Amino acid sequence: GNSVTQMEGPVTLSEEAFLTINCTYTATGYPSLFWYVQYPGEGLQLLLKATKADDKGSNKGFEATYRKETTSFHLEKGSVQVSDSAVYFCALLNQAGTALIFGKGTTLSVSS
Amino acid sequence: SAVISQKPSRDICQRGTSLTIQCQVDSQVTMMFWYRQQPGQSLTLIATANQGSEATYESGFVIDKFPISRPNLTFSTLTVSNMSPEDSSIYLCSVSSAADTEAFFGQGTRLTVV
């Protein structure tokens, strides 16, 4: 079945540093790919998504490109802020195309 | 978007008892799901809650342990039965209006079994 492998954390960065969180997937076909974020004390929320190969999802300065050749969907941000401290989850749809399958999550801590 | 209200937000329960978690959505949604997030782990899908019929369970989860109801398009319950400390987790309700669209999540229910 579909699965996702995500870089394990924690990741600790200084403010304005460059961020990359790696995510690779195994899937039948080309399912939509997602990054979800969980800020401290809050519920899980969608950060960005890409629905087909070469699509780039972006939001709040974060970007991820759907790479079919490398089966990857790495999350990047050029300059992180303290407010970006959260847990980030890479996800894709299951084979039925209904529910999400999540990676293990990566905790990001940004210090000023 | 959808606003999800999940109750209770947290509970501490004795082993051997059962807890029912409620999920209320502010609009009619096609799909509702229940996930479990064990301490330090990712989210694992427990089941898809189907309106008017039995839920569809993922491998490793059974109806006797996690009975689910979904009487209409805005409400679902998950019961964690005959609890043991291994059931201590965050349980999350999730909804989406259609396949391949954004999924929304409740705040979760933090369950501790002692």
PDB file of C-alpha atoms in Angstrom:
ATOM      1  CA  GLY A   1       0.000   0.000   0.000  1.00  0.00           C
ATOM      2  CA  ASN A   2       0.891   3.653  -0.057  1.00  0.00           C
ATOM      3  CA  SER A   3       3.403   4.858   2.504  1.00  0.00           C
ATOM      4  CA  VAL A   4       5.520   7.866   3.365  1.00  0.00           C
ATOM      5  CA  THR A   5       8.936   8.129   4.969  1.00  0.00           C
ATOM      6  CA  GLN A   6       9.853  11.349   6.650  1.00  0.00           C
ATOM      7  CA  MET A   7      13.073  12.698   8.050  1.00  0.00           C
ATOM      8  CA  GLU A   8      13.093  12.287  11.794  1.00  0.00           C
ATOM      9  CA  GLY A   9      13.840  15.136  14.096  1.00  0.00           C
ATOM     10  CA  PRO A  10      14.120  17.051  16.106  1.00  0.00           C
ATOM     11  CA  VAL A  11      15.435  19.813  13.896  1.00  0.00           C
ATOM     12  CA  THR A  12      16.854  22.797  15.740  1.00  0.00           C
ATOM     13  CA  LEU A  13      17.602  25.996  13.825  1.00  0.00           C
ATOM     14  CA  SER A  14      18.375  29.610  14.462  1.00  0.00           C
ATOM     15  CA  GLU A  15      16.030  32.262  13.173  1.00  0.00           C
ATOM     16  CA  GLU A  16      16.520  33.082   9.467  1.00  0.00           C
ATOM     17  CA  ALA A  17      18.200  29.733   8.763  1.00  0.00           C
ATOM     18  CA  PHE A  18      17.230  27.611   5.760  1.00  0.00           C
ATOM     19  CA  LEU A  19      14.961  24.659   6.419  1.00  0.00           C
ATOM     20  CA  THR A  20      14.623  21.359   4.588  1.00  0.00           C
ATOM     21  CA  ILE A  21      12.560  18.452   5.862  1.00  0.00           C
ATOM     22  CA  ASN A  22      12.847  15.401   3.642  1.00  0.00           C
ATOM     23  CA  CYS A  23       9.880  13.275   2.646  1.00  0.00           C
ATOM     24  CA  THR A  24       9.761  10.362   0.229  1.00  0.00           C
ATOM     25  CA  TYR A  25       6.797   8.240  -0.684  1.00  0.00           C
ATOM     26  CA  THR A  26       5.780   4.883  -2.093  1.00  0.00           C
ATOM     27  CA  ALA A  27       2.508   4.804  -3.938  1.00  0.00           C
ATOM     28  CA  THR A  28       0.388   3.184  -6.563  1.00  0.00           C
ATOM     29  CA  GLY A  29      -0.197   5.836  -9.171  1.00  0.00           C
ATOM     30  CA  TYR A  30       0.309   9.495  -8.359  1.00  0.00           C
ATOM     31  CA  PRO A  31      -1.691  10.473  -5.296  1.00  0.00           C
ATOM     32  CA  SER A  32      -1.885  14.004  -3.966  1.00  0.00           C
ATOM     33  CA  LEU A  33       0.811  14.892  -1.449  1.00  0.00           C
ATOM     34  CA  PHE A  34       0.427  17.079   1.611  1.00  0.00           C
ATOM     35  CA  TRP A  35       2.296  18.778   4.400  1.00  0.00           C
ATOM     36  CA  TYR A  36       0.377  19.271   7.634  1.00  0.00           C
ATOM     37  CA  VAL A  37       1.566  21.291  10.622  1.00  0.00           C
ATOM     38  CA  GLN A  38       0.719  21.042  14.296  1.00  0.00           C
ATOM     39  CA  TYR A  39       1.580  24.137  16.297  1.00  0.00           C
ATOM     40  CA  PRO A  40       1.959  23.775  20.071  1.00  0.00           C
ATOM     41  CA  GLY A  41      -1.442  23.394  21.693  1.00  0.00           C
ATOM     42  CA  GLU A  42      -3.296  23.470  18.378  1.00  0.00           C
ATOM     43  CA  GLY A  43      -4.914  20.984  16.056  1.00  0.00           C
ATOM     44  CA  LEU A  44      -3.433  19.633  12.854  1.00  0.00           C
ATOM     45  CA  GLN A  45      -3.839  21.929   9.861  1.00  0.00           C
ATOM     46  CA  LEU A  46      -2.990  21.794   6.193  1.00  0.00           C
ATOM     47  CA  LEU A  47       0.148  23.720   5.286  1.00  0.00           C
ATOM     48  CA  LEU A  48       0.340  22.988   1.560  1.00  0.00           C
ATOM     49  CA  LYS A  49      -0.472  20.351  -1.040  1.00  0.00           C
ATOM     50  CA  ALA A  50       0.411  19.267  -4.573  1.00  0.00           C
ATOM     51  CA  THR A  51      -1.888  17.180  -6.716  1.00  0.00           C
ATOM     52  CA  LYS A  52       0.310  16.094  -9.611  1.00  0.00           C
ATOM     53  CA  ALA A  53       3.912  15.663 -10.689  1.00  0.00           C
ATOM     54  CA  ASP A  54       5.986  18.866 -10.854  1.00  0.00           C
ATOM     55  CA  ASP A  55       3.331  20.800  -8.944  1.00  0.00           C
ATOM     56  CA  LYS A  56       4.720  23.137  -6.327  1.00  0.00           C
ATOM     57  CA  GLY A  57       2.675  23.752  -3.218  1.00  0.00           C
ATOM     58  CA  SER A  58       3.402  26.899  -1.228  1.00  0.00           C
ATOM     59  CA  ASN A  59       2.095  28.707   1.829  1.00  0.00           C
ATOM     60  CA  LYS A  60       3.514  31.006   4.511  1.00  0.00           C
ATOM     61  CA  GLY A  61       6.933  30.960   2.824  1.00  0.00           C
ATOM     62  CA  PHE A  62       7.068  27.165   2.775  1.00  0.00           C
ATOM     63  CA  GLU A  63       7.376  25.270  -0.500  1.00  0.00           C
ATOM     64  CA  ALA A  64       7.386  21.655  -1.621  1.00  0.00           C
ATOM     65  CA  THR A  65       7.599  20.243  -5.136  1.00  0.00           C
ATOM     66  CA  TYR A  66       6.061  16.935  -6.201  1.00  0.00           C
ATOM     67  CA  ARG A  67       8.990  15.023  -7.718  1.00  0.00           C
ATOM     68  CA  LYS A  68       7.899  11.890  -9.538  1.00  0.00           C
ATOM     69  CA  GLU A  69      11.444  10.886 -10.529  1.00  0.00           C
ATOM     70  CA  THR A  70      12.709  10.809  -6.971  1.00  0.00           C
ATOM     71  CA  THR A  71       9.312  10.089  -5.333  1.00  0.00           C
ATOM     72  CA  SER A  72       9.923  13.007  -3.008  1.00  0.00           C
ATOM     73  CA  PHE A  73       8.063  15.983  -1.569  1.00  0.00           C
ATOM     74  CA  HIS A  74      10.639  17.822   0.519  1.00  0.00           C
ATOM     75  CA  LEU A  75       9.513  20.816   2.556  1.00  0.00           C
ATOM     76  CA  GLU A  76      11.655  23.961   2.356  1.00  0.00           C
ATOM     77  CA  LYS A  77      11.674  27.455   3.736  1.00  0.00           C
ATOM     78  CA  GLY A  78      14.325  30.036   3.018  1.00  0.00           C
ATOM     79  CA  SER A  79      14.251  31.839   6.355  1.00  0.00           C
ATOM     80  CA  VAL A  80      12.544  30.286   9.363  1.00  0.00           C
ATOM     81  CA  GLN A  81      11.013  32.235  12.223  1.00  0.00           C
ATOM     82  CA  VAL A  82      10.484  31.358  15.854  1.00  0.00           C
ATOM     83  CA  SER A  83       6.770  31.116  15.098  1.00  0.00           C
ATOM     84  CA  ASP A  84       7.486  28.220  12.711  1.00  0.00           C
ATOM     85  CA  SER A  85       8.314  25.988  15.668  1.00  0.00           C
ATOM     86  CA  ALA A  86       5.903  23.078  15.309  1.00  0.00           C
ATOM     87  CA  VAL A  87       5.601  19.450  14.269  1.00  0.00           C
ATOM     88  CA  TYR A  88       5.446  18.905  10.498  1.00  0.00           C
ATOM     89  CA  PHE A  89       3.839  15.851   8.914  1.00  0.00           C
ATOM     90  CA  CYS A  90       4.200  14.680   5.348  1.00  0.00           C
ATOM     91  CA  ALA A  91       1.151  12.788   4.087  1.00  0.00           C
ATOM     92  CA  LEU A  92      -0.445  11.203   1.055  1.00  0.00           C
ATOM     93  CA  LEU A  93      -3.790   9.661   0.301  1.00  0.00           C
ATOM     94  CA  ASN A  94      -4.339   5.945   0.719  1.00  0.00           C
ATOM     95  CA  GLN A  95      -4.979   3.739  -2.301  1.00  0.00           C
ATOM     96  CA  ALA A  96      -8.709   4.328  -2.028  1.00  0.00           C
ATOM     97  CA  GLY A  97      -7.997   8.044  -2.342  1.00  0.00           C
ATOM     98  CA  THR A  98      -9.933   8.866   0.791  1.00  0.00           C
ATOM     99  CA  ALA A  99      -7.965   8.932   4.025  1.00  0.00           C
ATOM    100  CA  LEU A 100      -4.492  10.267   4.721  1.00  0.00           C
ATOM    101  CA  ILE A 101      -1.387   8.271   5.525  1.00  0.00           C
ATOM    102  CA  PHE A 102       1.086  10.249   7.610  1.00  0.00           C
ATOM    103  CA  GLY A 103       4.808  10.205   8.110  1.00  0.00           C
ATOM    104  CA  LYS A 104       6.209  10.073  11.641  1.00  0.00           C
ATOM    105  CA  GLY A 105       6.405  13.844  11.955  1.00  0.00           C
ATOM    106  CA  THR A 106       9.381  16.146  12.359  1.00  0.00           C
ATOM    107  CA  THR A 107       9.649  18.514  15.286  1.00  0.00           C
ATOM    108  CA  LEU A 108      11.146  21.879  14.362  1.00  0.00           C
ATOM    109  CA  SER A 109      12.447  24.233  17.023  1.00  0.00           C
ATOM    110  CA  VAL A 110      13.569  27.690  15.986  1.00  0.00           C
ATOM    111  CA  SER A 111      15.439  29.907  18.422  1.00  0.00           C
ATOM    112  CA  SER A 112      16.036  33.629  18.218  1.00  0.00           C
TER     113      SER A 112
ATOM    114  CA  SER B   1     -13.586  24.940   5.688  1.00  0.00           C
ATOM    115  CA  ALA B   2     -15.078  22.879   8.479  1.00  0.00           C
ATOM    116  CA  VAL B   3     -15.046  23.494  12.205  1.00  0.00           C
ATOM    117  CA  ILE B   4     -14.854  20.354  14.289  1.00  0.00           C
ATOM    118  CA  SER B   5     -15.796  20.114  17.923  1.00  0.00           C
ATOM    119  CA  GLN B   6     -14.439  17.094  19.713  1.00  0.00           C
ATOM    120  CA  LYS B   7     -15.397  16.077  23.247  1.00  0.00           C
ATOM    121  CA  PRO B   8     -13.979  15.445  25.723  1.00  0.00           C
ATOM    122  CA  SER B   9     -10.703  17.252  25.129  1.00  0.00           C
ATOM    123  CA  ARG B  10      -8.989  15.017  27.661  1.00  0.00           C
ATOM    124  CA  ASP B  11      -9.788  12.318  30.168  1.00  0.00           C
ATOM    125  CA  ILE B  12      -8.130  10.014  32.631  1.00  0.00           C
ATOM    126  CA  CYS B  13      -9.809   6.623  32.789  1.00  0.00           C
ATOM    127  CA  GLN B  14      -9.467   3.437  34.767  1.00  0.00           C
ATOM    128  CA  ARG B  15      -8.375   0.307  32.947  1.00  0.00           C
ATOM    129  CA  GLY B  16     -11.236  -1.955  31.976  1.00  0.00           C
ATOM    130  CA  THR B  17     -13.668   0.910  31.433  1.00  0.00           C
ATOM    131  CA  SER B  18     -14.860   2.465  28.166  1.00  0.00           C
ATOM    132  CA  LEU B  19     -14.840   6.030  26.887  1.00  0.00           C
ATOM    133  CA  THR B  20     -16.959   7.498  24.103  1.00  0.00           C
ATOM    134  CA  ILE B  21     -15.544  10.424  22.143  1.00  0.00           C
ATOM    135  CA  GLN B  22     -17.847  12.694  20.203  1.00  0.00           C
ATOM    136  CA  CYS B  23     -17.107  14.564  16.980  1.00  0.00           C
ATOM    137  CA  GLN B  24     -19.473  17.299  15.793  1.00  0.00           C
ATOM    138  CA  VAL B  25     -18.933  19.175  12.513  1.00  0.00           C
ATOM    139  CA  ASP B  26     -20.508  22.513  11.681  1.00  0.00           C
ATOM    140  CA  SER B  27     -21.459  21.429   8.168  1.00  0.00           C
ATOM    141  CA  GLN B  28     -22.417  18.270   6.344  1.00  0.00           C
ATOM    142  CA  VAL B  29     -19.365  16.332   5.218  1.00  0.00           C
ATOM    143  CA  THR B  30     -19.016  13.264   3.090  1.00  0.00           C
ATOM    144  CA  MET B  31     -16.137  11.634   4.880  1.00  0.00           C
ATOM    145  CA  MET B  32     -15.301  11.256   8.550  1.00  0.00           C
ATOM    146  CA  PHE B  33     -12.308   9.443   9.937  1.00  0.00           C
ATOM    147  CA  TRP B  34     -10.851   8.525  13.301  1.00  0.00           C
ATOM    148  CA  TYR B  35      -7.106   8.563  13.901  1.00  0.00           C
ATOM    149  CA  ARG B  36      -4.897   7.652  16.821  1.00  0.00           C
ATOM    150  CA  GLN B  37      -1.669   9.440  17.693  1.00  0.00           C
ATOM    151  CA  GLN B  38       0.331   7.508  20.250  1.00  0.00           C
ATOM    152  CA  PRO B  39       2.931   9.374  22.315  1.00  0.00           C
ATOM    153  CA  GLY B  40       5.791  10.485  20.082  1.00  0.00           C
ATOM    154  CA  GLN B  41       4.298   8.743  17.068  1.00  0.00           C
ATOM    155  CA  SER B  42       2.522   9.696  13.900  1.00  0.00           C
ATOM    156  CA  LEU B  43      -1.187   9.549  13.198  1.00  0.00           C
ATOM    157  CA  THR B  44      -2.600   6.133  12.390  1.00  0.00           C
ATOM    158  CA  LEU B  45      -5.975   5.706  10.745  1.00  0.00           C
ATOM    159  CA  ILE B  46      -8.342   3.635  12.880  1.00  0.00           C
ATOM    160  CA  ALA B  47     -11.398   3.628  10.641  1.00  0.00           C
ATOM    161  CA  THR B  48     -13.624   5.459   8.223  1.00  0.00           C
ATOM    162  CA  ALA B  49     -16.991   6.298   9.750  1.00  0.00           C
ATOM    163  CA  ASN B  50     -19.754   5.536   7.258  1.00  0.00           C
ATOM    164  CA  GLN B  51     -23.136   7.140   7.606  1.00  0.00           C
ATOM    165  CA  GLY B  52     -25.849   4.621   8.273  1.00  0.00           C
ATOM    166  CA  SER B  53     -23.611   1.575   8.018  1.00  0.00           C
ATOM    167  CA  GLU B  54     -20.744  -0.132   9.785  1.00  0.00           C
ATOM    168  CA  ALA B  55     -17.409   1.646   9.855  1.00  0.00           C
ATOM    169  CA  THR B  56     -14.526   0.464   7.706  1.00  0.00           C
ATOM    170  CA  TYR B  57     -11.620  -0.524   9.933  1.00  0.00           C
ATOM    171  CA  GLU B  58      -7.938  -0.526   9.094  1.00  0.00           C
ATOM    172  CA  SER B  59      -5.714  -3.481   9.692  1.00  0.00           C
ATOM    173  CA  GLY B  60      -5.068  -3.948  13.390  1.00  0.00           C
ATOM    174  CA  PHE B  61      -8.279  -2.270  14.545  1.00  0.00           C
ATOM    175  CA  VAL B  62     -11.537  -4.118  15.259  1.00  0.00           C
ATOM    176  CA  ILE B  63     -15.109  -3.099  15.904  1.00  0.00           C
ATOM    177  CA  ASP B  64     -15.305  -4.768  19.302  1.00  0.00           C
ATOM    178  CA  LYS B  65     -12.477  -2.598  20.599  1.00  0.00           C
ATOM    179  CA  PHE B  66     -13.332   0.621  18.746  1.00  0.00           C
ATOM    180  CA  PRO B  67     -17.061   0.729  17.974  1.00  0.00           C
ATOM    181  CA  ILE B  68     -17.980   3.729  15.834  1.00  0.00           C
ATOM    182  CA  SER B  69     -21.304   5.336  15.105  1.00  0.00           C
ATOM    183  CA  ARG B  70     -22.232   7.857  12.463  1.00  0.00           C
ATOM    184  CA  PRO B  71     -25.953   8.563  12.563  1.00  0.00           C
ATOM    185  CA  ASN B  72     -25.815  11.569  10.203  1.00  0.00           C
ATOM    186  CA  LEU B  73     -23.493  13.698   8.072  1.00  0.00           C
ATOM    187  CA  THR B  74     -22.331  15.949  10.915  1.00  0.00           C
ATOM    188  CA  PHE B  75     -21.768  13.652  13.892  1.00  0.00           C
ATOM    189  CA  SER B  76     -19.776  10.585  14.839  1.00  0.00           C
ATOM    190  CA  THR B  77     -18.645   8.819  17.987  1.00  0.00           C
ATOM    191  CA  LEU B  78     -15.686   6.570  18.714  1.00  0.00           C
ATOM    192  CA  THR B  79     -15.726   4.337  21.771  1.00  0.00           C
ATOM    193  CA  VAL B  80     -12.518   2.936  23.209  1.00  0.00           C
ATOM    194  CA  SER B  81     -13.638  -0.230  24.972  1.00  0.00           C
ATOM    195  CA  ASN B  82     -12.140  -2.220  27.823  1.00  0.00           C
ATOM    196  CA  MET B  83      -9.241   0.183  28.036  1.00  0.00           C
ATOM    197  CA  SER B  84      -5.684  -0.666  28.977  1.00  0.00           C
ATOM    198  CA  PRO B  85      -2.694   1.665  29.476  1.00  0.00           C
ATOM    199  CA  GLU B  86      -1.644   0.885  25.884  1.00  0.00           C
ATOM    200  CA  ASP B  87      -4.719   2.790  24.709  1.00  0.00           C
ATOM    201  CA  SER B  88      -3.314   6.024  26.110  1.00  0.00           C
ATOM    202  CA  SER B  89      -3.149   8.235  23.034  1.00  0.00           C
ATOM    203  CA  ILE B  90      -4.598  11.265  21.354  1.00  0.00           C
ATOM    204  CA  TYR B  91      -7.663  10.366  19.317  1.00  0.00           C
ATOM    205  CA  LEU B  92      -8.521  12.675  16.433  1.00  0.00           C
ATOM    206  CA  CYS B  93     -11.584  13.114  14.311  1.00  0.00           C
ATOM    207  CA  SER B  94     -11.027  14.219  10.720  1.00  0.00           C
ATOM    208  CA  VAL B  95     -13.424  15.212   7.955  1.00  0.00           C
ATOM    209  CA  SER B  96     -13.291  16.031   4.285  1.00  0.00           C
ATOM    210  CA  SER B  97     -15.964  16.980   1.804  1.00  0.00           C
ATOM    211  CA  ALA B  98     -14.683  14.698  -0.953  1.00  0.00           C
ATOM    212  CA  ALA B  99     -11.802  12.488  -1.909  1.00  0.00           C
ATOM    213  CA  ASP B 100      -8.523  14.289  -2.591  1.00  0.00           C
ATOM    214  CA  THR B 101      -9.601  17.486  -0.881  1.00  0.00           C
ATOM    215  CA  GLU B 102      -8.294  19.122   2.252  1.00  0.00           C
ATOM    216  CA  ALA B 103      -8.907  17.196   5.450  1.00  0.00           C
ATOM    217  CA  PHE B 104      -9.792  19.072   8.635  1.00  0.00           C
ATOM    218  CA  PHE B 105      -8.971  17.842  12.093  1.00  0.00           C
ATOM    219  CA  GLY B 106     -10.468  18.264  15.510  1.00  0.00           C
ATOM    220  CA  GLN B 107      -8.317  19.325  18.444  1.00  0.00           C
ATOM    221  CA  GLY B 108      -8.144  15.750  19.597  1.00  0.00           C
ATOM    222  CA  THR B 109      -8.985  13.881  22.779  1.00  0.00           C
ATOM    223  CA  ARG B 110      -6.026  13.146  25.015  1.00  0.00           C
ATOM    224  CA  LEU B 111      -6.760   9.867  26.771  1.00  0.00           C
ATOM    225  CA  THR B 112      -4.745   8.542  29.685  1.00  0.00           C
ATOM    226  CA  VAL B 113      -5.548   5.080  31.007  1.00  0.00           C
ATOM    227  CA  VAL B 114      -4.354   4.277  34.506  1.00  0.00           C
TER     228      VAL B 114
END
